[in-house]
N, CA, C and O of each residue as an XYZ file, in Angstrom:
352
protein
N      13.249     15.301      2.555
C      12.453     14.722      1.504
C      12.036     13.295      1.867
O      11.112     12.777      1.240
N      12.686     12.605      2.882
C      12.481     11.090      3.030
C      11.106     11.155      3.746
O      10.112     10.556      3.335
N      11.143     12.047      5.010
C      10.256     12.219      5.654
C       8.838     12.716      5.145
O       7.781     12.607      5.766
N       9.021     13.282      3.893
C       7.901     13.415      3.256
C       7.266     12.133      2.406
O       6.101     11.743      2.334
N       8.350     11.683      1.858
C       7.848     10.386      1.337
C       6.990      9.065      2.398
O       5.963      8.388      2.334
N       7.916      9.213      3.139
C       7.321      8.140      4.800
C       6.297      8.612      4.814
O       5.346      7.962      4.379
N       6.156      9.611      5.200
C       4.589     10.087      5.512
C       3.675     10.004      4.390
O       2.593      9.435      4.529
N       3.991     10.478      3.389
C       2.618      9.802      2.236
C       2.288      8.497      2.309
O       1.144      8.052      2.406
N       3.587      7.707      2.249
C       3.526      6.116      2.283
C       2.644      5.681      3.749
O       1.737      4.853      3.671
N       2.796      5.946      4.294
C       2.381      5.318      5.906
C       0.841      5.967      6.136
O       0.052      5.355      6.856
N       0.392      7.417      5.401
C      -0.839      8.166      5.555
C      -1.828      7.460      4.704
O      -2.993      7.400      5.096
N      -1.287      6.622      2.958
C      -1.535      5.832      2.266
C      -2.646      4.633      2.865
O      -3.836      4.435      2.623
N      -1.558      3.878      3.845
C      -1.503      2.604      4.551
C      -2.623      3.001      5.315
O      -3.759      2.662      4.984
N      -2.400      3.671      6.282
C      -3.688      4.036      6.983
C      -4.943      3.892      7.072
O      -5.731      3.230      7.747
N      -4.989      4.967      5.906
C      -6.490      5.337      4.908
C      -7.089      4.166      4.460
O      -8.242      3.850      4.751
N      -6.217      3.404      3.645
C      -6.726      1.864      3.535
C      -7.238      1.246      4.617
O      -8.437      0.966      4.629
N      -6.353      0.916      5.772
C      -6.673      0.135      6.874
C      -7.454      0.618      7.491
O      -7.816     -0.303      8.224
N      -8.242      1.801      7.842
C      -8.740      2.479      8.404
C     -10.353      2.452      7.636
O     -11.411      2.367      8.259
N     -10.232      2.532      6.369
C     -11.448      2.288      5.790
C     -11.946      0.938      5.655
O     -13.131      0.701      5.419
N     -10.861     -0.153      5.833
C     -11.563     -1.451      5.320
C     -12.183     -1.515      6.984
O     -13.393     -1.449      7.204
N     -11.442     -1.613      7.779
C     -11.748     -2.219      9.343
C     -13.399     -1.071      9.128
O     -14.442     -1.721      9.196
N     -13.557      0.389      8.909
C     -14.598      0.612      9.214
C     -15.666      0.194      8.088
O     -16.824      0.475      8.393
N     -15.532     -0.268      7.159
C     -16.670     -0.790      5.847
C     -16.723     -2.084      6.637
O     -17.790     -2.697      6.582
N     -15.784     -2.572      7.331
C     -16.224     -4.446      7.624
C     -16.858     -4.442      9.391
O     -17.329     -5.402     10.000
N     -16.709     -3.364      9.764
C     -17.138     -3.149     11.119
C     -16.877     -4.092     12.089
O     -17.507     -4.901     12.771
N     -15.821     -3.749     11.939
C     -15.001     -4.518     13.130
C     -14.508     -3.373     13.922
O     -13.481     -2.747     13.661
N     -15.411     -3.112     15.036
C     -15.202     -1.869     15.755
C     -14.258     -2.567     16.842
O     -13.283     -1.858     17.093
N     -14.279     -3.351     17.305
C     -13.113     -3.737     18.258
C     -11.647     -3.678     18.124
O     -10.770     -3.287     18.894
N     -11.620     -4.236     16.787
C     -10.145     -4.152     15.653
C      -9.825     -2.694     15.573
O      -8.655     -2.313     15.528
N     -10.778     -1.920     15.556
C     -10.310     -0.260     15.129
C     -10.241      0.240     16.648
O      -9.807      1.391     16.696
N     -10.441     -0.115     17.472
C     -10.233      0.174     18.580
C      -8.402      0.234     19.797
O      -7.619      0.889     20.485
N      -8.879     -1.334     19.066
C      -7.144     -2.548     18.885
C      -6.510     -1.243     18.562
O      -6.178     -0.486     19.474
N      -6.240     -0.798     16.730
C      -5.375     -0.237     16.776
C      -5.108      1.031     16.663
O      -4.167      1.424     15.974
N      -6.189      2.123     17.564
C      -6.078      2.929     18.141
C      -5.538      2.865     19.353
O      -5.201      3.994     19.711
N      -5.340      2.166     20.028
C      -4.837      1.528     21.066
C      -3.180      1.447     20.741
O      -2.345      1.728     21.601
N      -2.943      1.157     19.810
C      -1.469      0.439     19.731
C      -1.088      1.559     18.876
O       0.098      1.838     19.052
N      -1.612      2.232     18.094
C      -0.691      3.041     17.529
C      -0.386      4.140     18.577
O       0.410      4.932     18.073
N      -0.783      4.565     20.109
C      -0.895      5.534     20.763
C       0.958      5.290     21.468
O       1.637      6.297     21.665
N       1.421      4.163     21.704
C       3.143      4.085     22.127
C       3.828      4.140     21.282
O       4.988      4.488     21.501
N       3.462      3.865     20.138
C       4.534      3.880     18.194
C       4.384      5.507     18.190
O       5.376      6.216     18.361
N       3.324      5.951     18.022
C       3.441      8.009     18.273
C       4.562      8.569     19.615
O       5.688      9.061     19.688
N       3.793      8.273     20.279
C       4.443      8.459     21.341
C       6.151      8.151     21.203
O       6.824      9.133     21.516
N       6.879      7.030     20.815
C       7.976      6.781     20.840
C       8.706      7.650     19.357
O       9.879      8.008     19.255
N       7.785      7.798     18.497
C       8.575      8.674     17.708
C       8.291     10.121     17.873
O       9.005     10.981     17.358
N       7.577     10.301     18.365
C       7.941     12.046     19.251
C       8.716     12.118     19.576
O       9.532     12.985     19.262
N       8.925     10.957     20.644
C      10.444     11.442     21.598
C      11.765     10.950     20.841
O      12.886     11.042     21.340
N      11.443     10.304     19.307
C      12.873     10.324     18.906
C      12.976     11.934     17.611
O      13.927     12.293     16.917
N      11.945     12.381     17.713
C      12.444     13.805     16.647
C      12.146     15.132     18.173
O      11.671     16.257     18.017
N      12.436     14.740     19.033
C      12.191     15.898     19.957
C      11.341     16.616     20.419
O      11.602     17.690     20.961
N       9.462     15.849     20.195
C       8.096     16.617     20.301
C       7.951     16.281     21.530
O       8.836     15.776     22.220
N       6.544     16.604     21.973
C       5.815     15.989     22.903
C       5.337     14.998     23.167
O       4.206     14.981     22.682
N       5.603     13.923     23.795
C       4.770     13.115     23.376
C       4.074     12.339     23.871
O       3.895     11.150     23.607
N       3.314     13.467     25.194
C       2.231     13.563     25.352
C       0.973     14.025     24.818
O      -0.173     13.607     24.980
N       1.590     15.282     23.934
C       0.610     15.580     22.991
C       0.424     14.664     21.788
O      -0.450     14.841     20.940
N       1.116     13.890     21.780
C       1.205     13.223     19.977
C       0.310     11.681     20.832
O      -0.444     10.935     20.208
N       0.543     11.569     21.856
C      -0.186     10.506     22.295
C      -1.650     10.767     22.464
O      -2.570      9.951     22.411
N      -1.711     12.512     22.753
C      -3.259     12.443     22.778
C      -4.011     12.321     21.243
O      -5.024     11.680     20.963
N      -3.296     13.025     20.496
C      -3.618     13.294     19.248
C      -3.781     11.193     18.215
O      -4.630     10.725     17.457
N      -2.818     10.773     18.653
C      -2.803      9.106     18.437
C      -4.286      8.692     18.963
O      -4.945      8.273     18.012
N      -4.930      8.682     20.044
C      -5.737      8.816     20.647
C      -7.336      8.852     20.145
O      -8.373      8.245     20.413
N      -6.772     10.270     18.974
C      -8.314     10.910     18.785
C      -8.511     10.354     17.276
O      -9.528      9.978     16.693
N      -6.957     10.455     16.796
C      -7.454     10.298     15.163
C      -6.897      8.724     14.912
O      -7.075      8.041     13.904
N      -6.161      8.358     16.151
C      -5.301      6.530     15.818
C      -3.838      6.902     14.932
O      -2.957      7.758     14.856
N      -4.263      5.644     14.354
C      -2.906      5.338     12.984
C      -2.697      6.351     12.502
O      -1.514      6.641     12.683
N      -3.292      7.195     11.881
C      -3.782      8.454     11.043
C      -2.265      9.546     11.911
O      -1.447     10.133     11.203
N      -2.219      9.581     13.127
C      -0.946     10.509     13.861
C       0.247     10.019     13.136
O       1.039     10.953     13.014
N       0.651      9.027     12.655
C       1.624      8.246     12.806
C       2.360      9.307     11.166
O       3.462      9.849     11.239
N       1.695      9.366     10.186
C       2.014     10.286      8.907
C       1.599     11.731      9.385
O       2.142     12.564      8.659
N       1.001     12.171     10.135
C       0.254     13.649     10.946
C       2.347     14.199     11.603
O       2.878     15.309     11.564
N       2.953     12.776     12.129
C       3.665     13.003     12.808
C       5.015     13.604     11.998
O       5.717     14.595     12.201
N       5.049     12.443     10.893
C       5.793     12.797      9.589
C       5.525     13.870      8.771
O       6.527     14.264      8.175
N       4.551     14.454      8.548
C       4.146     15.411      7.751
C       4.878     16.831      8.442
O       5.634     17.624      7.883
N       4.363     16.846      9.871
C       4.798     18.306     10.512
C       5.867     17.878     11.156
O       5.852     18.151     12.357
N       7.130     17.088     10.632
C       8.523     16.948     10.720
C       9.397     17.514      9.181
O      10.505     18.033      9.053
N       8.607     17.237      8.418
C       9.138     17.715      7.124
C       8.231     19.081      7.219
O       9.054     19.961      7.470
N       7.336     19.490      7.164
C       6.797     20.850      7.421
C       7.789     21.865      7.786
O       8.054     22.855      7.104
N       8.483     21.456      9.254
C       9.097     22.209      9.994
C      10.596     22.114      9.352
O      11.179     23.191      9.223
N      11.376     20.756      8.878
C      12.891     21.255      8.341
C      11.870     22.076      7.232
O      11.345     22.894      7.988
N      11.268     22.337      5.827
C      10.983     23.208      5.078
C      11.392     24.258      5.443
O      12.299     24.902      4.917
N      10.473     24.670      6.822
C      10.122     26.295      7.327
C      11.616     26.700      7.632
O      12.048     27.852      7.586
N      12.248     25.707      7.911
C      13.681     26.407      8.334
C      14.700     26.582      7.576
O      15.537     27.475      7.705
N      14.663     25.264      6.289
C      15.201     25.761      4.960
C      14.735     27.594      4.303
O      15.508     28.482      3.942
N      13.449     27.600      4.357
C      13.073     28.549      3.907
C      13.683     30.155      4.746
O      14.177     31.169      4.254
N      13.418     29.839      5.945
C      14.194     31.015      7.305
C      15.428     30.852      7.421
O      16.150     31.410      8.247
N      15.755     30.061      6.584
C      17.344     30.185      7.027
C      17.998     31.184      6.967
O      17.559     31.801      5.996
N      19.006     31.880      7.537
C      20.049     33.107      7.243
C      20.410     33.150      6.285
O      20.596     31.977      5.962
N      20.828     34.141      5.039
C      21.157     34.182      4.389
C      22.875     34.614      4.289
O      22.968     35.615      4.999
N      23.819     34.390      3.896
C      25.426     34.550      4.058
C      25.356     36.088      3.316
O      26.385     36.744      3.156
């Protein structure tokens, strides 16, 4: 459940930052931090066990935006396994 919350909160943040930098067109700045969010993905892949080479490409295409993408299909997946779990 935390991980779901992080990820709304941080997908939140984003969306904001992501819309003001592109309404004020500061394309260099959105560039900046497409740039920098691509090792913050990357380093939390490799602390929940993904790829993260793929999460770096994906950082890449959509930026900041991976960073709750990353959180979302971490809580996605404990769900699916709550849900598959064995039954006693």
């Amino acid at each position: 459940m935390e991980e779901l919350i992080l990820a709304f909160v941080t997908f939140v943040a984003s969306m904001y930052i992501f819309s003001h930098f592109a309404q004020a067109g500061m394309d260099a700045l959105t560039i900046a931090m497409f740039v920098a969010s691509m090792p913050v993905v990357g380093y939390l892949a490799y602390e929940r066990g993904r790829s993260q080479r793929r999460w770096v490409y994906v950082a890449a295409v959509i930026g900041p935006l991976a960073i709750p993408m990353l959180y979302f299909v971490a809580a996605i997946s404990t769900l699916r396994k709550m849900i598959n779990a064995p039954r006693p």
